[in-house]
mmCIF file of C-alpha atoms in Angstrom:
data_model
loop_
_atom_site.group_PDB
_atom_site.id
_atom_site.type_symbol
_atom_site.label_atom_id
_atom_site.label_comp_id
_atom_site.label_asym_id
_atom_site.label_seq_id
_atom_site.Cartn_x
_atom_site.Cartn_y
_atom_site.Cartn_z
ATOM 1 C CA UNK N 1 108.683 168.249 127.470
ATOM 2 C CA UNK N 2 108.415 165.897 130.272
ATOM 3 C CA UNK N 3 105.516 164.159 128.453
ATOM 4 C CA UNK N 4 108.235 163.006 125.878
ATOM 5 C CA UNK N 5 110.477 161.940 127.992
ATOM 6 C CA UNK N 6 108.303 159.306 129.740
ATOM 7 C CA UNK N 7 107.243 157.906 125.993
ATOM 8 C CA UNK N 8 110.999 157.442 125.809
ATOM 9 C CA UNK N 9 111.371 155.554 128.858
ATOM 10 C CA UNK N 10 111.494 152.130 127.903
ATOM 11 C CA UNK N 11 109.340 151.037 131.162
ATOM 12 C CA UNK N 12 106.936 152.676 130.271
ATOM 13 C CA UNK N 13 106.477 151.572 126.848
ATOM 14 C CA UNK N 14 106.813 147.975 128.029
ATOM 15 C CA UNK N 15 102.930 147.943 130.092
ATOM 16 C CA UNK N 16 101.781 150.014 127.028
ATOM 17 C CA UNK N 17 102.860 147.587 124.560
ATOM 18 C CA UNK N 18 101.795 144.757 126.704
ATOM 19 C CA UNK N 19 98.282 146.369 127.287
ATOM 20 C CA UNK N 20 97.719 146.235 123.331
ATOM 21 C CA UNK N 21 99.653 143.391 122.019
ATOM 22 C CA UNK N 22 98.632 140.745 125.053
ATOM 23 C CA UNK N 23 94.441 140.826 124.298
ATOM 24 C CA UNK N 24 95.361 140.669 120.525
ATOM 25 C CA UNK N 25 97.251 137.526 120.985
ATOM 26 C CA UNK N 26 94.526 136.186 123.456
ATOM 27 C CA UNK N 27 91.797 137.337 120.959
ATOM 28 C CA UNK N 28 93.994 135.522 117.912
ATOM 29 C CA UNK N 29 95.149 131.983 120.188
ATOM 30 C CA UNK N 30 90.800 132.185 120.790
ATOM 31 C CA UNK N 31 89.773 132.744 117.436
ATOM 32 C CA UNK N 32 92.279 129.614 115.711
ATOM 33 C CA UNK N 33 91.436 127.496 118.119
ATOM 34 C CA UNK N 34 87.653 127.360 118.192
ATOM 35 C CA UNK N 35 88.442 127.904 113.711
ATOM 36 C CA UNK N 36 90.326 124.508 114.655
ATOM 37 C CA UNK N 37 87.971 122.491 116.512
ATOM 38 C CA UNK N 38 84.883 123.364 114.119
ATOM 39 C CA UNK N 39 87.385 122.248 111.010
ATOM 40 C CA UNK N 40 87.780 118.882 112.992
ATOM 41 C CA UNK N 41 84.219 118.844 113.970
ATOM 42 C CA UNK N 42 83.451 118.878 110.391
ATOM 43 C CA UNK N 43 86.030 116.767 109.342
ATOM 44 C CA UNK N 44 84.972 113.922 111.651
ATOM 45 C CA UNK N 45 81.033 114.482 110.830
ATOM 46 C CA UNK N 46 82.116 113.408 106.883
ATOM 47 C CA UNK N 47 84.488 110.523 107.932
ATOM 48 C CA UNK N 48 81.620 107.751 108.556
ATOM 49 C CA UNK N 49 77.513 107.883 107.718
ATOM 50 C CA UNK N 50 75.301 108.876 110.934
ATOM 51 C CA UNK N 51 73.731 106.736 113.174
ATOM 52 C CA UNK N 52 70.352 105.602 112.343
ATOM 53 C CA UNK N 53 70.930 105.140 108.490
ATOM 54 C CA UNK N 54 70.175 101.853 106.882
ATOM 55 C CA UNK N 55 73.409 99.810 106.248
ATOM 56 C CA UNK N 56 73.900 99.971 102.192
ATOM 57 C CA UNK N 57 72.895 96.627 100.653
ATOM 58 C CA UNK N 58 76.413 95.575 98.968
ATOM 59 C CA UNK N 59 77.435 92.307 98.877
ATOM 60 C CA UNK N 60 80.631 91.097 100.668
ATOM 61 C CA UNK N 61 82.546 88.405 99.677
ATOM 62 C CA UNK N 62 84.188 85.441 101.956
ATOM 63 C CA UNK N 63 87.859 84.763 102.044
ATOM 64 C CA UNK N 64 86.956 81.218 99.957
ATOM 65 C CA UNK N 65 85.014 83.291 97.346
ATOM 66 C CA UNK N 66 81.327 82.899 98.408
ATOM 67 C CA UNK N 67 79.238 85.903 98.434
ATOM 68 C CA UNK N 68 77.803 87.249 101.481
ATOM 69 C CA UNK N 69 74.072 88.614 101.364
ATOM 70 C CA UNK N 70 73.377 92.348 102.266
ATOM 71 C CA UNK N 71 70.801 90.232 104.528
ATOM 72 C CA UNK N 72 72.975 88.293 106.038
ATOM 73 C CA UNK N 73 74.478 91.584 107.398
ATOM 74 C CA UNK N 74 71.622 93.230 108.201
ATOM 75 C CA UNK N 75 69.732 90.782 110.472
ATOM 76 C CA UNK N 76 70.109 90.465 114.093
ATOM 77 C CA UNK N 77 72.911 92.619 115.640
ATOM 78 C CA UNK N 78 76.258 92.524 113.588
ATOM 79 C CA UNK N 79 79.729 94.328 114.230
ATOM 80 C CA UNK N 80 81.408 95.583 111.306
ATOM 81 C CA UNK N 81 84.914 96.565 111.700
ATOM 82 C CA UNK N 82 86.710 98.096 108.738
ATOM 83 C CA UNK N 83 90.654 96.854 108.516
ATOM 84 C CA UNK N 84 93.925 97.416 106.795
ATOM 85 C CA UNK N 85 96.652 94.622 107.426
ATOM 86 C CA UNK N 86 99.036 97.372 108.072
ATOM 87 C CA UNK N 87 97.533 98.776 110.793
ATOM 88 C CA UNK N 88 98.229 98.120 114.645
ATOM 89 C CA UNK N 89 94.960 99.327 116.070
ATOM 90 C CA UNK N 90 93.376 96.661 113.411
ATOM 91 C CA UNK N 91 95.320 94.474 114.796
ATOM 92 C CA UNK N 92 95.277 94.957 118.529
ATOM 93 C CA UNK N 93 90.648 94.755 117.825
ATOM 94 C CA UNK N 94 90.925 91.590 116.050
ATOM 95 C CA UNK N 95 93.046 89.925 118.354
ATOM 96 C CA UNK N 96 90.679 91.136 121.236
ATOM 97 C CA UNK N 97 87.273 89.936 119.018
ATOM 98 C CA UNK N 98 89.105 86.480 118.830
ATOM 99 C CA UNK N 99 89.446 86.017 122.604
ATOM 100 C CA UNK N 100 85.561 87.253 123.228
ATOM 101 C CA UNK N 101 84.304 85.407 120.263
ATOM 102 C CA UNK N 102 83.236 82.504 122.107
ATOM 103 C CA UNK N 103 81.041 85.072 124.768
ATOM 104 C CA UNK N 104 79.732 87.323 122.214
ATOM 105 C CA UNK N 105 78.781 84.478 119.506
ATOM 106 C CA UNK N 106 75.141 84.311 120.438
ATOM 107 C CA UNK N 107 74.569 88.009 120.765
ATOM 108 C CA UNK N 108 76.250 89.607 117.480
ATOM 109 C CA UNK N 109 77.676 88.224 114.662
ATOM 110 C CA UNK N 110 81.329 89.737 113.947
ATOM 111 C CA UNK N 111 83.105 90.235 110.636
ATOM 112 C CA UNK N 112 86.490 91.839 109.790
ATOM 113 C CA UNK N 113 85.325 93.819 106.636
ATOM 114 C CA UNK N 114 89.067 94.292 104.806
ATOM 115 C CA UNK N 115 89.716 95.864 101.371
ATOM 116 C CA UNK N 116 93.130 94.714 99.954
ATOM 117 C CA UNK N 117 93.509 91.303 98.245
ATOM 118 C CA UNK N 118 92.556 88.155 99.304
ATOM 119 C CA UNK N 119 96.021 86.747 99.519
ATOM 120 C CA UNK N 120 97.462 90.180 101.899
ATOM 121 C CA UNK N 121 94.316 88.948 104.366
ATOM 122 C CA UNK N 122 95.139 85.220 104.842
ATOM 123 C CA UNK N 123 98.390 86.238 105.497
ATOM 124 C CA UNK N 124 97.624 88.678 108.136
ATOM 125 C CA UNK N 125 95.107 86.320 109.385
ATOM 126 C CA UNK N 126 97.672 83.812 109.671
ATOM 127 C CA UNK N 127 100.572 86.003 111.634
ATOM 128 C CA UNK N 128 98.342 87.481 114.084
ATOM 129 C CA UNK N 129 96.101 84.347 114.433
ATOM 130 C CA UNK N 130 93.299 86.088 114.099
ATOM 131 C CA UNK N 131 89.847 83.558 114.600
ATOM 132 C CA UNK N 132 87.426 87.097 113.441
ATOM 133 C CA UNK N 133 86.036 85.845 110.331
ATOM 134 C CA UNK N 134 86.859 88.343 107.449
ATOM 135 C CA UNK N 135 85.511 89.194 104.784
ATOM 136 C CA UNK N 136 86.531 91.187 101.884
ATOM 137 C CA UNK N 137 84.740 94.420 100.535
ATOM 138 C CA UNK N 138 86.283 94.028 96.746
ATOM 139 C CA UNK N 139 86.491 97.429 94.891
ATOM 140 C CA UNK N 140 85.936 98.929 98.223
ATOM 141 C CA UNK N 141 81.927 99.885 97.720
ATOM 142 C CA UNK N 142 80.901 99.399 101.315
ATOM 143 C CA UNK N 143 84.046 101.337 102.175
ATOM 144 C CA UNK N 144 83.134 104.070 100.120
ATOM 145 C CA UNK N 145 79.285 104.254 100.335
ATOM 146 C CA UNK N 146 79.938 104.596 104.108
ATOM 147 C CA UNK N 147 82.654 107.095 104.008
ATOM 148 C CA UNK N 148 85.284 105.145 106.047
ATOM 149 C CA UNK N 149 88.691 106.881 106.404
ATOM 150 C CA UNK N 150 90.299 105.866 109.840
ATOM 151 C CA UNK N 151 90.973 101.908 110.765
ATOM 152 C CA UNK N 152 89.610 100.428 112.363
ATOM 153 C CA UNK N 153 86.345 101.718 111.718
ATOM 154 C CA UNK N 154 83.215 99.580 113.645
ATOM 155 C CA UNK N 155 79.560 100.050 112.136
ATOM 156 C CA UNK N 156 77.118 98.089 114.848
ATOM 157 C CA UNK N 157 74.153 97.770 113.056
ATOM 158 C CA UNK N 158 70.897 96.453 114.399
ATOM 159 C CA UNK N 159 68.042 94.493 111.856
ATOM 160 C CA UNK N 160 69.983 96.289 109.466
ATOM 161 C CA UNK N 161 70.257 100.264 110.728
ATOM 162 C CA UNK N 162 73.500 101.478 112.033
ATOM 163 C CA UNK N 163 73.191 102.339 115.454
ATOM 164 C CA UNK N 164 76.711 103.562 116.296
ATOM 165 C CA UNK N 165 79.755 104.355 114.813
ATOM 166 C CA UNK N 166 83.341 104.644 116.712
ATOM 167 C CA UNK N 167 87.157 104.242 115.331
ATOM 168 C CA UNK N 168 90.238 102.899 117.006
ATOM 169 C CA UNK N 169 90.884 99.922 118.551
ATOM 170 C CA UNK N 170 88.946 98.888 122.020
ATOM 171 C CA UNK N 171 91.197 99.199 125.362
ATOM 172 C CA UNK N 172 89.940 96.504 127.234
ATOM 173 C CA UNK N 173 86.733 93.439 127.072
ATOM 174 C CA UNK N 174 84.484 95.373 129.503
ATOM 175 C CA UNK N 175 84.973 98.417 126.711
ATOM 176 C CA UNK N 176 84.359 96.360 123.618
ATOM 177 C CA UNK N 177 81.049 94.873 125.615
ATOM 178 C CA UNK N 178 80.428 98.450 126.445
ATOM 179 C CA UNK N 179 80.357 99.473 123.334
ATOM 180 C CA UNK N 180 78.230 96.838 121.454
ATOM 181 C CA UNK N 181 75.472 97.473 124.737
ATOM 182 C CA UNK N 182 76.104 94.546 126.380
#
C-alpha cells in the first residue's frame, strides 16, 4: 500500500516525469535542428553554380543597346554582381563599387548585371548615382543558367571560370578588396 501512495505524491511524479519527458525534448530540439541546418545547407548549395565552373557564354546587353560578348566577360578578372532596383543591399554594393572604381579599374572589370527593364535601371542609376556600369541580362538567361536567387549575388570569375561566389552587400572597402583577393 505504501508503494501507491508515493505514485500519488505529486513530488514524486514531478522527477519521474522530468526524467522521461526532459531527454525526449533534448533528443527532439537535436534532431530539428541539425534536420534544419542540412535543409539550409542544401538550399544554399542550389542557390548559385560552384566555384570552378566556366561562366555560361550568354550575351549581355548595355544600357544603350549594344551587346556585350560572353568574351568580354570572361577575360581577365571580372566582378559580376546580380541586382534588383528594389533592393537595399544592391544598393548599399553599388554605391561602394562607385567609390573604389577608380582603385580597382586596372585589376577587374565591374558590371552591375540587372534583370528588369532598361528604363527601371537608368532610373535607379540616376537616384542612387551609381558610376558601376550596368548591364542588363534580358529574359534573365545568365540569371537563370547560374541559379541566382538572393541580391546581390557576385560571380568573380577569372579568364572566364568562376572562382567564388558570395551574396549580400560588402561591409566595408578592405572587405570588398578582400573578397575579390586583392
Amino acid at each position: 500500500m505504501s508503494s501507491t501512495k508515493t505514485l500519488k505524491n505529486p513530488f514524486v511524479l514531478v522527477p519521474l516525469l522530468a526524467g522521461i519527458l526532459l531527454p525526449c525534448v533534448v533528443f527532439l530540439i537535436l534532431h530539428l535542428s541539425h534536420l534544419a541546418a542540412a535543409k539550409s545547407q542544401n538550399f544554399l548549395k542550389d542557390a548559385v553554380v560552384i566555384s570552378g565552373q566556366p561562366l555560361p557564354k550568354l550575351e549581355l546587353v548595355d544600357l544603350e543597346g549594344g551587346k556585350v560578348s560572353p568574351e568580354q566577360l570572361r577575360t581577365g578578372k571580372v566582378l559580376l554582381v546580380f541586382l534588383t532596383t528594389n533592393c537595399q543591399a544592391c544598393q548599399k554594393e553599388l554605391k561602394l563599387l562607385s567609390r573604389v572604381k577608380s582603385q580597382l579599374s586596372d585589376k577587374v572589370k565591374i558590371y552591375g548585371v540587372g534583370i528588369q527593364s532598361r528604363n527601371q535601371i537608368i532610373k535607379f542609376i540616376q537616384e542612387h548615382e551609381i558610376e558601376t556600369e550596368i548591364l542588363l541580362d534580358k529574359d534573365a538567361a545568365l540569371l537563370q543558367s547560374l541559379s541566382v536567387k538572393y541580391f546581390p549575388t557576385k560571380f568573380l570569375v577569372e579568364d572566364g571560370v568562376i572562382v567564388n561566389t558570395w551574396f549580400g552587400n560588402s561591409p566595408d572597402e578592405a572587405e570588398l578588396f578582400r573578397q575579390l583577393g586583392l
